[in-house]
CSV table of C-alpha atoms in Angstrom, one decimal:
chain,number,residue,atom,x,y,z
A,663,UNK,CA,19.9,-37.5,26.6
A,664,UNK,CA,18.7,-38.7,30.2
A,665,UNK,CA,21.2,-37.8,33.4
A,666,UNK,CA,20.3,-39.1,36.9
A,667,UNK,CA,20.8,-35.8,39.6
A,668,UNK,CA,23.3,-37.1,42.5
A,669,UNK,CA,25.9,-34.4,42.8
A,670,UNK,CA,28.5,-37.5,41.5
A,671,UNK,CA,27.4,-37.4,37.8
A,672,UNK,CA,4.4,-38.4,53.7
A,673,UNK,CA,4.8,-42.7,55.4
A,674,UNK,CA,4.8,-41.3,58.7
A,675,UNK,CA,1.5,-42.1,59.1
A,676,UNK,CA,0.5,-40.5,55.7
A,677,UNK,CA,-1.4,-38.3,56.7
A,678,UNK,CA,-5.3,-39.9,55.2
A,679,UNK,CA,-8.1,-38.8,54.4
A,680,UNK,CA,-10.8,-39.3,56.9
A,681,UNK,CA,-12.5,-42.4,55.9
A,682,UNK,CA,-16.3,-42.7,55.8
A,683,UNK,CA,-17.9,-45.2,58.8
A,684,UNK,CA,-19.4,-48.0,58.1
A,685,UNK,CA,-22.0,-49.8,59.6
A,686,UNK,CA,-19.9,-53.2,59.7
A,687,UNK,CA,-16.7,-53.1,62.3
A,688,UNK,CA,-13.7,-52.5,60.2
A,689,UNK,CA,-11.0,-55.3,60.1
A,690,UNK,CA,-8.4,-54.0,62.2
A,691,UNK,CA,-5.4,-53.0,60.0
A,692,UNK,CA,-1.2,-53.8,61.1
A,693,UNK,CA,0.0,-51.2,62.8
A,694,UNK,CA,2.4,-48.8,61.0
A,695,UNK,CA,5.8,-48.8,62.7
A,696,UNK,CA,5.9,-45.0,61.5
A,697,UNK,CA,5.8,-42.7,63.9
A,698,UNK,CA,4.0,-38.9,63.8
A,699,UNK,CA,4.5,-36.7,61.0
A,700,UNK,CA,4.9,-32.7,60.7
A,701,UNK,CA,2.6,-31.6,57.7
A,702,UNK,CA,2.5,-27.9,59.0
A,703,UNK,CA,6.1,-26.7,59.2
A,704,UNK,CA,6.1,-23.1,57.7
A,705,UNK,CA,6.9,-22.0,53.8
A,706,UNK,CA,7.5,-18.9,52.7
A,707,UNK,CA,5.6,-18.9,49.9
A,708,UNK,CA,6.9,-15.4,48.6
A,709,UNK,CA,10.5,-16.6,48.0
A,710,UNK,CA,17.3,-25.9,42.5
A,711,UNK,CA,17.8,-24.4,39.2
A,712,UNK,CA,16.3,-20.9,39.1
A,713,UNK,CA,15.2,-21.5,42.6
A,714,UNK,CA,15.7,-18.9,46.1
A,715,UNK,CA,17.7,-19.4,49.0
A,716,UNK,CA,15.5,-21.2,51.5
A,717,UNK,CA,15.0,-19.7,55.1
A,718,UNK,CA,17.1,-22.0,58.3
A,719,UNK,CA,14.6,-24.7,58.6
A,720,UNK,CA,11.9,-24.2,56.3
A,721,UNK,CA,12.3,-27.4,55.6
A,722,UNK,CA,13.1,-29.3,58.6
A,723,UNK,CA,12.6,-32.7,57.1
A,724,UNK,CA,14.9,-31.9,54.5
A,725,UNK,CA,18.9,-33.8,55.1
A,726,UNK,CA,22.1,-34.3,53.2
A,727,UNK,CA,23.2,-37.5,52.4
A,728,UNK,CA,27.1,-37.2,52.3
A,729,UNK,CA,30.2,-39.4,51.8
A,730,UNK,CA,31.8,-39.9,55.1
A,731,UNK,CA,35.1,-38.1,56.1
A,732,UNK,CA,34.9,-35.8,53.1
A,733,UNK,CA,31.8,-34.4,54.0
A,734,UNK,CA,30.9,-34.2,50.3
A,735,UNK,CA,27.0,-33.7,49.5
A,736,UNK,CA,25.4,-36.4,46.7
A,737,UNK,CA,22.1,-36.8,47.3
A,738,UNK,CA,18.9,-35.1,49.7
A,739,UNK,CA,16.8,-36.8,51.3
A,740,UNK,CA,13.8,-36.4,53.6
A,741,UNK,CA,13.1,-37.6,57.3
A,742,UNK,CA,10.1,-39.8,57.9
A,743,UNK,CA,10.9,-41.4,61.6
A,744,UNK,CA,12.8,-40.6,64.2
A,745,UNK,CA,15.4,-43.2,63.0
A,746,UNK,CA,14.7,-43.3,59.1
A,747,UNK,CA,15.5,-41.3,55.7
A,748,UNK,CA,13.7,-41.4,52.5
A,749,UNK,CA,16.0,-41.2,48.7
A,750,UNK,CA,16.7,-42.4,45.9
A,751,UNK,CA,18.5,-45.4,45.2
A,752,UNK,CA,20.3,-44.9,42.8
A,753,UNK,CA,22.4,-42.3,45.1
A,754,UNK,CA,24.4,-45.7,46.5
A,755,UNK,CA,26.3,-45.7,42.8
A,756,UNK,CA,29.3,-45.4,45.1
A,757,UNK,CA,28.3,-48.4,47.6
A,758,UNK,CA,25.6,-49.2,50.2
A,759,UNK,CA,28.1,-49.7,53.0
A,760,UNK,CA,26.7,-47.7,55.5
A,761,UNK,CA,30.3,-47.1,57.2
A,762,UNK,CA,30.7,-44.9,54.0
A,763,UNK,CA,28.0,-42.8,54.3
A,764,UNK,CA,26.6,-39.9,56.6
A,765,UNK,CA,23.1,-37.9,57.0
A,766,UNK,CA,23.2,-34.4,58.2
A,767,UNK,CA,20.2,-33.5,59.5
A,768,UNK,CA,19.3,-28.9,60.3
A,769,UNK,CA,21.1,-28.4,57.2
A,770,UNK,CA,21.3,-25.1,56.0
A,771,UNK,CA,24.5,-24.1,54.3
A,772,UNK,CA,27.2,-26.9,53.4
A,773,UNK,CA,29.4,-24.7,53.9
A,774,UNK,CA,29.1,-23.0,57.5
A,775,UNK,CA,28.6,-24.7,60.5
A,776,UNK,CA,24.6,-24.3,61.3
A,777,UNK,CA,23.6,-24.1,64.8
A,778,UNK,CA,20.9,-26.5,64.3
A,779,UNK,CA,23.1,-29.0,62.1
A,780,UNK,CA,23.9,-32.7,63.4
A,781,UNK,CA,26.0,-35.6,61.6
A,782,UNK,CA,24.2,-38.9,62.1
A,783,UNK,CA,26.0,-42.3,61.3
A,784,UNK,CA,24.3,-44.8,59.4
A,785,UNK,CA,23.3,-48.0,60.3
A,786,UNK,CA,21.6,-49.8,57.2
A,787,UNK,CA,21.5,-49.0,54.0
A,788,UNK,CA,17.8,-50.8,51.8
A,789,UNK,CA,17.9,-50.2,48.4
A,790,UNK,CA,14.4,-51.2,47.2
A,791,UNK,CA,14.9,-55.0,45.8
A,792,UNK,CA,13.4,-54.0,42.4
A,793,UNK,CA,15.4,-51.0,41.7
A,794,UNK,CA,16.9,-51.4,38.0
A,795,UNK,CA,19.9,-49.6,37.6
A,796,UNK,CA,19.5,-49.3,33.6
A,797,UNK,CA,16.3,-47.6,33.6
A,798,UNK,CA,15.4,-46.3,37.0
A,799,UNK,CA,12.6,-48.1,37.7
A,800,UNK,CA,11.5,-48.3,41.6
A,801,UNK,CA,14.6,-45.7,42.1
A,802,UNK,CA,14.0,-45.5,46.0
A,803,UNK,CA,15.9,-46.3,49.0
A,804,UNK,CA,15.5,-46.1,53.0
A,805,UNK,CA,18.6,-45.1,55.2
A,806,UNK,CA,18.2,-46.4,59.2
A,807,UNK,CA,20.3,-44.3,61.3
A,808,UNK,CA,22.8,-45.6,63.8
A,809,UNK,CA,20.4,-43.8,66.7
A,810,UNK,CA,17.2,-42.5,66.7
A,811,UNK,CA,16.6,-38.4,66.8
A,812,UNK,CA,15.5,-37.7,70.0
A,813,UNK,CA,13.0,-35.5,68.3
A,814,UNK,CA,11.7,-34.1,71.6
A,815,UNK,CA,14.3,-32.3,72.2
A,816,UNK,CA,15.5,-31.3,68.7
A,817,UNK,CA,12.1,-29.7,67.8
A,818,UNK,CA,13.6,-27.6,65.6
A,819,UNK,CA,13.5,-31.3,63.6
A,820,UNK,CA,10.5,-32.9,62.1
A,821,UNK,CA,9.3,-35.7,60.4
A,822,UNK,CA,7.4,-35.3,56.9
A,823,UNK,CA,4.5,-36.4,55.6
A,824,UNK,CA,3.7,-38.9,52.8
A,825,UNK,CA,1.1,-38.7,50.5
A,826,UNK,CA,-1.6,-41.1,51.1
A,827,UNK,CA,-2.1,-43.8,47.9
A,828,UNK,CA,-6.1,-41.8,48.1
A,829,UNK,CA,-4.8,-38.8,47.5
A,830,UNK,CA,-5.0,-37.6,44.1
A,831,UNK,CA,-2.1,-35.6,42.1
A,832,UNK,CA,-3.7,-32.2,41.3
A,833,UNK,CA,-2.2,-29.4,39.0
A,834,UNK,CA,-3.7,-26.6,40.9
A,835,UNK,CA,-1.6,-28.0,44.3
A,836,UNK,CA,1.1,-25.7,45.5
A,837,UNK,CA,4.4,-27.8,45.4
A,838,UNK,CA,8.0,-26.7,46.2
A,839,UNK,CA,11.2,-28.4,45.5
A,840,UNK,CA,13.9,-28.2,47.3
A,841,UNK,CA,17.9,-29.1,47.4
A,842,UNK,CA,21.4,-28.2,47.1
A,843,UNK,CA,21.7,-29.0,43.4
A,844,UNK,CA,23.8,-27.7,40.8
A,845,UNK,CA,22.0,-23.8,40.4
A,846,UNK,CA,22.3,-21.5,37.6
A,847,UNK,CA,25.9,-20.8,38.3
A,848,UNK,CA,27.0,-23.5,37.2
A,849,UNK,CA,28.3,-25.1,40.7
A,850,UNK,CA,28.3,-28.7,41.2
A,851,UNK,CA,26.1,-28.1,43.8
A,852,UNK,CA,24.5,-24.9,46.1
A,853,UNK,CA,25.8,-23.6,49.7
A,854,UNK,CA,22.6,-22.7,51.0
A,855,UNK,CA,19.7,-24.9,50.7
A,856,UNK,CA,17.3,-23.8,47.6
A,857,UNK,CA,13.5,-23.7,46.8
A,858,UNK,CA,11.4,-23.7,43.8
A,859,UNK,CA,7.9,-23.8,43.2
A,860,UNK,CA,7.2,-26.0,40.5
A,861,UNK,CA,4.0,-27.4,38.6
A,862,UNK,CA,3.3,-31.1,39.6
A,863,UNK,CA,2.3,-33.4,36.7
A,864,UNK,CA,0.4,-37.2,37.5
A,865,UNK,CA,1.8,-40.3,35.9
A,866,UNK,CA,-0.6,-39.9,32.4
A,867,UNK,CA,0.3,-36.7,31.7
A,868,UNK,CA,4.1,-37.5,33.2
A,869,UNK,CA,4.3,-40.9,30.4
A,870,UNK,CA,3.2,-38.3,27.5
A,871,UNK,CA,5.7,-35.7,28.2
A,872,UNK,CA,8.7,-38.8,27.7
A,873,UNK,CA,6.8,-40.8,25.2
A,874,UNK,CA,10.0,-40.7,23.4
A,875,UNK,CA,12.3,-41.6,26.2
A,876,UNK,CA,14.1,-45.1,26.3
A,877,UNK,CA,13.7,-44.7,30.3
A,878,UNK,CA,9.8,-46.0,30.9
A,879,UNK,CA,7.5,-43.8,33.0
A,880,UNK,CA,5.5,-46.2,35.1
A,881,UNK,CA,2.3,-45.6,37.0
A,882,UNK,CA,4.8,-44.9,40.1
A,883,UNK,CA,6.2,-41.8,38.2
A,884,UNK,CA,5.0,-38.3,38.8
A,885,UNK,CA,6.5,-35.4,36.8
A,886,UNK,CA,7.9,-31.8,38.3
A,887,UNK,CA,8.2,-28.6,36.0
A,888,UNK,CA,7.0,-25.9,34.1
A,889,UNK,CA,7.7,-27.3,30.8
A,890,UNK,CA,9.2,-23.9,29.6
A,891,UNK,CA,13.2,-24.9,30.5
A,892,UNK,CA,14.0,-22.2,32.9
A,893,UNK,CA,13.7,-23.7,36.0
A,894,UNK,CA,14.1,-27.0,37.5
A,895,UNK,CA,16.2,-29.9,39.4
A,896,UNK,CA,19.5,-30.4,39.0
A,897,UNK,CA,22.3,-32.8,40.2
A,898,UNK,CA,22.7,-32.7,43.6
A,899,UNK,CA,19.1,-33.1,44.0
A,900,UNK,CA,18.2,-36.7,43.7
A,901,UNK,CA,16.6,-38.1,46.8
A,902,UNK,CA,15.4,-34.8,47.7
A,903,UNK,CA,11.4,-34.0,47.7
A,904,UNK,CA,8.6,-32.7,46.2
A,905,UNK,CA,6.3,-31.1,48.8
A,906,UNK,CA,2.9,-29.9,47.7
A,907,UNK,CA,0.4,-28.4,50.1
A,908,UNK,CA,-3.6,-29.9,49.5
A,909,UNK,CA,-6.5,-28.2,50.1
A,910,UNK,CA,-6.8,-29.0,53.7
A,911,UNK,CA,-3.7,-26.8,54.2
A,912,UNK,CA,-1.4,-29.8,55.1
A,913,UNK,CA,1.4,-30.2,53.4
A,914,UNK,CA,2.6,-33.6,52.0
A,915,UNK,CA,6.2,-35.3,49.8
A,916,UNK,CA,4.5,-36.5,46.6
A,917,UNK,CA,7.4,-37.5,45.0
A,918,UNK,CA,11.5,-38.3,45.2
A,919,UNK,CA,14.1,-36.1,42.5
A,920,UNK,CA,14.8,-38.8,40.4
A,921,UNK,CA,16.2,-37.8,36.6
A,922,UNK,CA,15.8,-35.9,34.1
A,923,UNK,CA,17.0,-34.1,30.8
A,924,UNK,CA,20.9,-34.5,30.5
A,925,UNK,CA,21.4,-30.8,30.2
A,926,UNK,CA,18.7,-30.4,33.9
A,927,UNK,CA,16.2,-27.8,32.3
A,928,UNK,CA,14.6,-28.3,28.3
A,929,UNK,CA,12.0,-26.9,27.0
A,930,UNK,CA,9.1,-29.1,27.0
A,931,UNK,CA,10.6,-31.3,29.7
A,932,UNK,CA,9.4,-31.9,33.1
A,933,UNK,CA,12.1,-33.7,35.6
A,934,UNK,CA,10.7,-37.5,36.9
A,935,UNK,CA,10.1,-38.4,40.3
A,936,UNK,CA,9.9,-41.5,42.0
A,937,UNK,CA,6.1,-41.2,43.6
A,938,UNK,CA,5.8,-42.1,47.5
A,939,UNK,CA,2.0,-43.3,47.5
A,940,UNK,CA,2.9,-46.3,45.4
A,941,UNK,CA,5.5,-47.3,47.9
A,942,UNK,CA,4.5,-46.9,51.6
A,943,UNK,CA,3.7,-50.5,52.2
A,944,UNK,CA,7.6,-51.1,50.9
A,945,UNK,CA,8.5,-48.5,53.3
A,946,UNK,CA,6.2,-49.9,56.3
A,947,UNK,CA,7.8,-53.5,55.7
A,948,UNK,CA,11.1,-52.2,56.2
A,949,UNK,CA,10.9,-50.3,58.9
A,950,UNK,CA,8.9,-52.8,60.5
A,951,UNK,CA,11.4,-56.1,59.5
A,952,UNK,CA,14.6,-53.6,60.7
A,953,UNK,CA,12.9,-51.8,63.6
């Protein structure tokens, strides 16, 4: 009934909330090893299953994760440092040797050669220690690259935002999805990069919608889709985002493709995500044990 979404089968800092002061000196918190985020690239929010052709670097956070030599798209995947990717984990299905894999970063079509496209060696691979294969829990992983992005010079690049563990999953946010997923045509996955705005659900509402499901939603689950089955993720997707944009006009990644229904879109079915907030002192420890 339940299909994970690889094509084989923000914390940067997160961009808070402005705190209120305090009268007492605040203890001084460790210092993130993330570096500055982008939470105003430009979407076209008049234009994935059901979803549009995105324009060349809508999303430029937005990367392939490929097997090496063949070139062959599995999972997205989102930048968050000039040297790190966010996905899922359970994209490394194949193996975590990093010798096997490669990121392309100012990806637009997998199959043309884009101006703005770069293929970046891997240096680590850090599946989160937790992850449980059977049922998906703590489905995340973080890809080091071999080099950092010099990202002065590639502006066209940027890193994204997470969202902050204050800030609240709302209904009424605007949220796109986006990947090169199997699409209505029945591919296994897309050429061109694709877009889809999609409902976002919280964890309580998320849990109700697969009460039934022998996969558990946790409190680190959020829940993407219309619940009407004509749109949605699809495989090809996994690791890729959900970006939503809050009321202070920033946008933020909520949430990483994760699975859903066997069949990608149901009636009544949402797709699950792996949500960010719960894991951004994961994500901090990593980058700051691996540099």
């Amino acid at each position: 009934m339940f299909a994970l979404i690889s094509a084989d089968g923000i914390k940067s800092p997160s961009c808070p909330l402005p705190s209120t002061p305090t009268k007492d000196k605040p203890k001084e918190k460790p210092k993130s090893s993330l570096k500055k985020c982008s939470s105003t690239f430009e979407v076209d929010l008049n234009r994935i299953y059901g979803g549009q052709d995105a324009n060349p670097m809508e999303f430029p956070h937005q990367v392939s994760l490929q097997v090496r030599f063949l070139d062959s798209h599995i999972c997205g995947g989102t930048l968050i440092d000039q040297q790190w990717v966010l996905t899922a984990a359970h994209c490394f299905s194949r193996g975590r040797y990093p010798f096997s894999w490669q990121v392309k970063v100012g990806e637009h079509n997998l199959k043309e050669k884009d101006e703005t496209e770069r293929t970046l060696r891997v240096k680590r691979v850090i599946v989160h220690e937790q992850y449980n294969r059977t049922n998906q829990v703590n489905d995340i992983a973080l890809i080091q690259l071999l080099e950092p992005i010099d990202l002065e010079k590639e502006k066209h690049l940027k890193t994204v935002c997470l969202a902050d563990k204050n800030v609240v999953v709302r209904e009424e946010y605007y949220c796109m999805a986006s990947g090169w997923g199997r699409g209505n045509k029945g591919r296994i996955v897309t050429e061109v990069l694709q877009k889809l705005k999609q409902p976002i659900h919280n964890s309580t509402e998320c849990a109700k919608i697969w009460e039934k499901s022998v996969w558990p939603v946790t409190e680190n689950h959020i829940c993407i889709g219309d619940l009407q089955g004509s749109k949605g993720i699809c495989n090809g997707d996994s690791g890729g985002p959900i970006q939503c944009r809050l009321r202070t006009g920033e946008w933020v990644q909520f949430g990483i493709a994760s699975w859903t229904i066997r069949d990608c879109i149901s009636k009544g079915y949402a797709a699950v995500f792996t949500g960010v907030s719960g894991y951004l002192d994961w994500i901090d420890k990593q980058m700051e044990t691996y540099g």
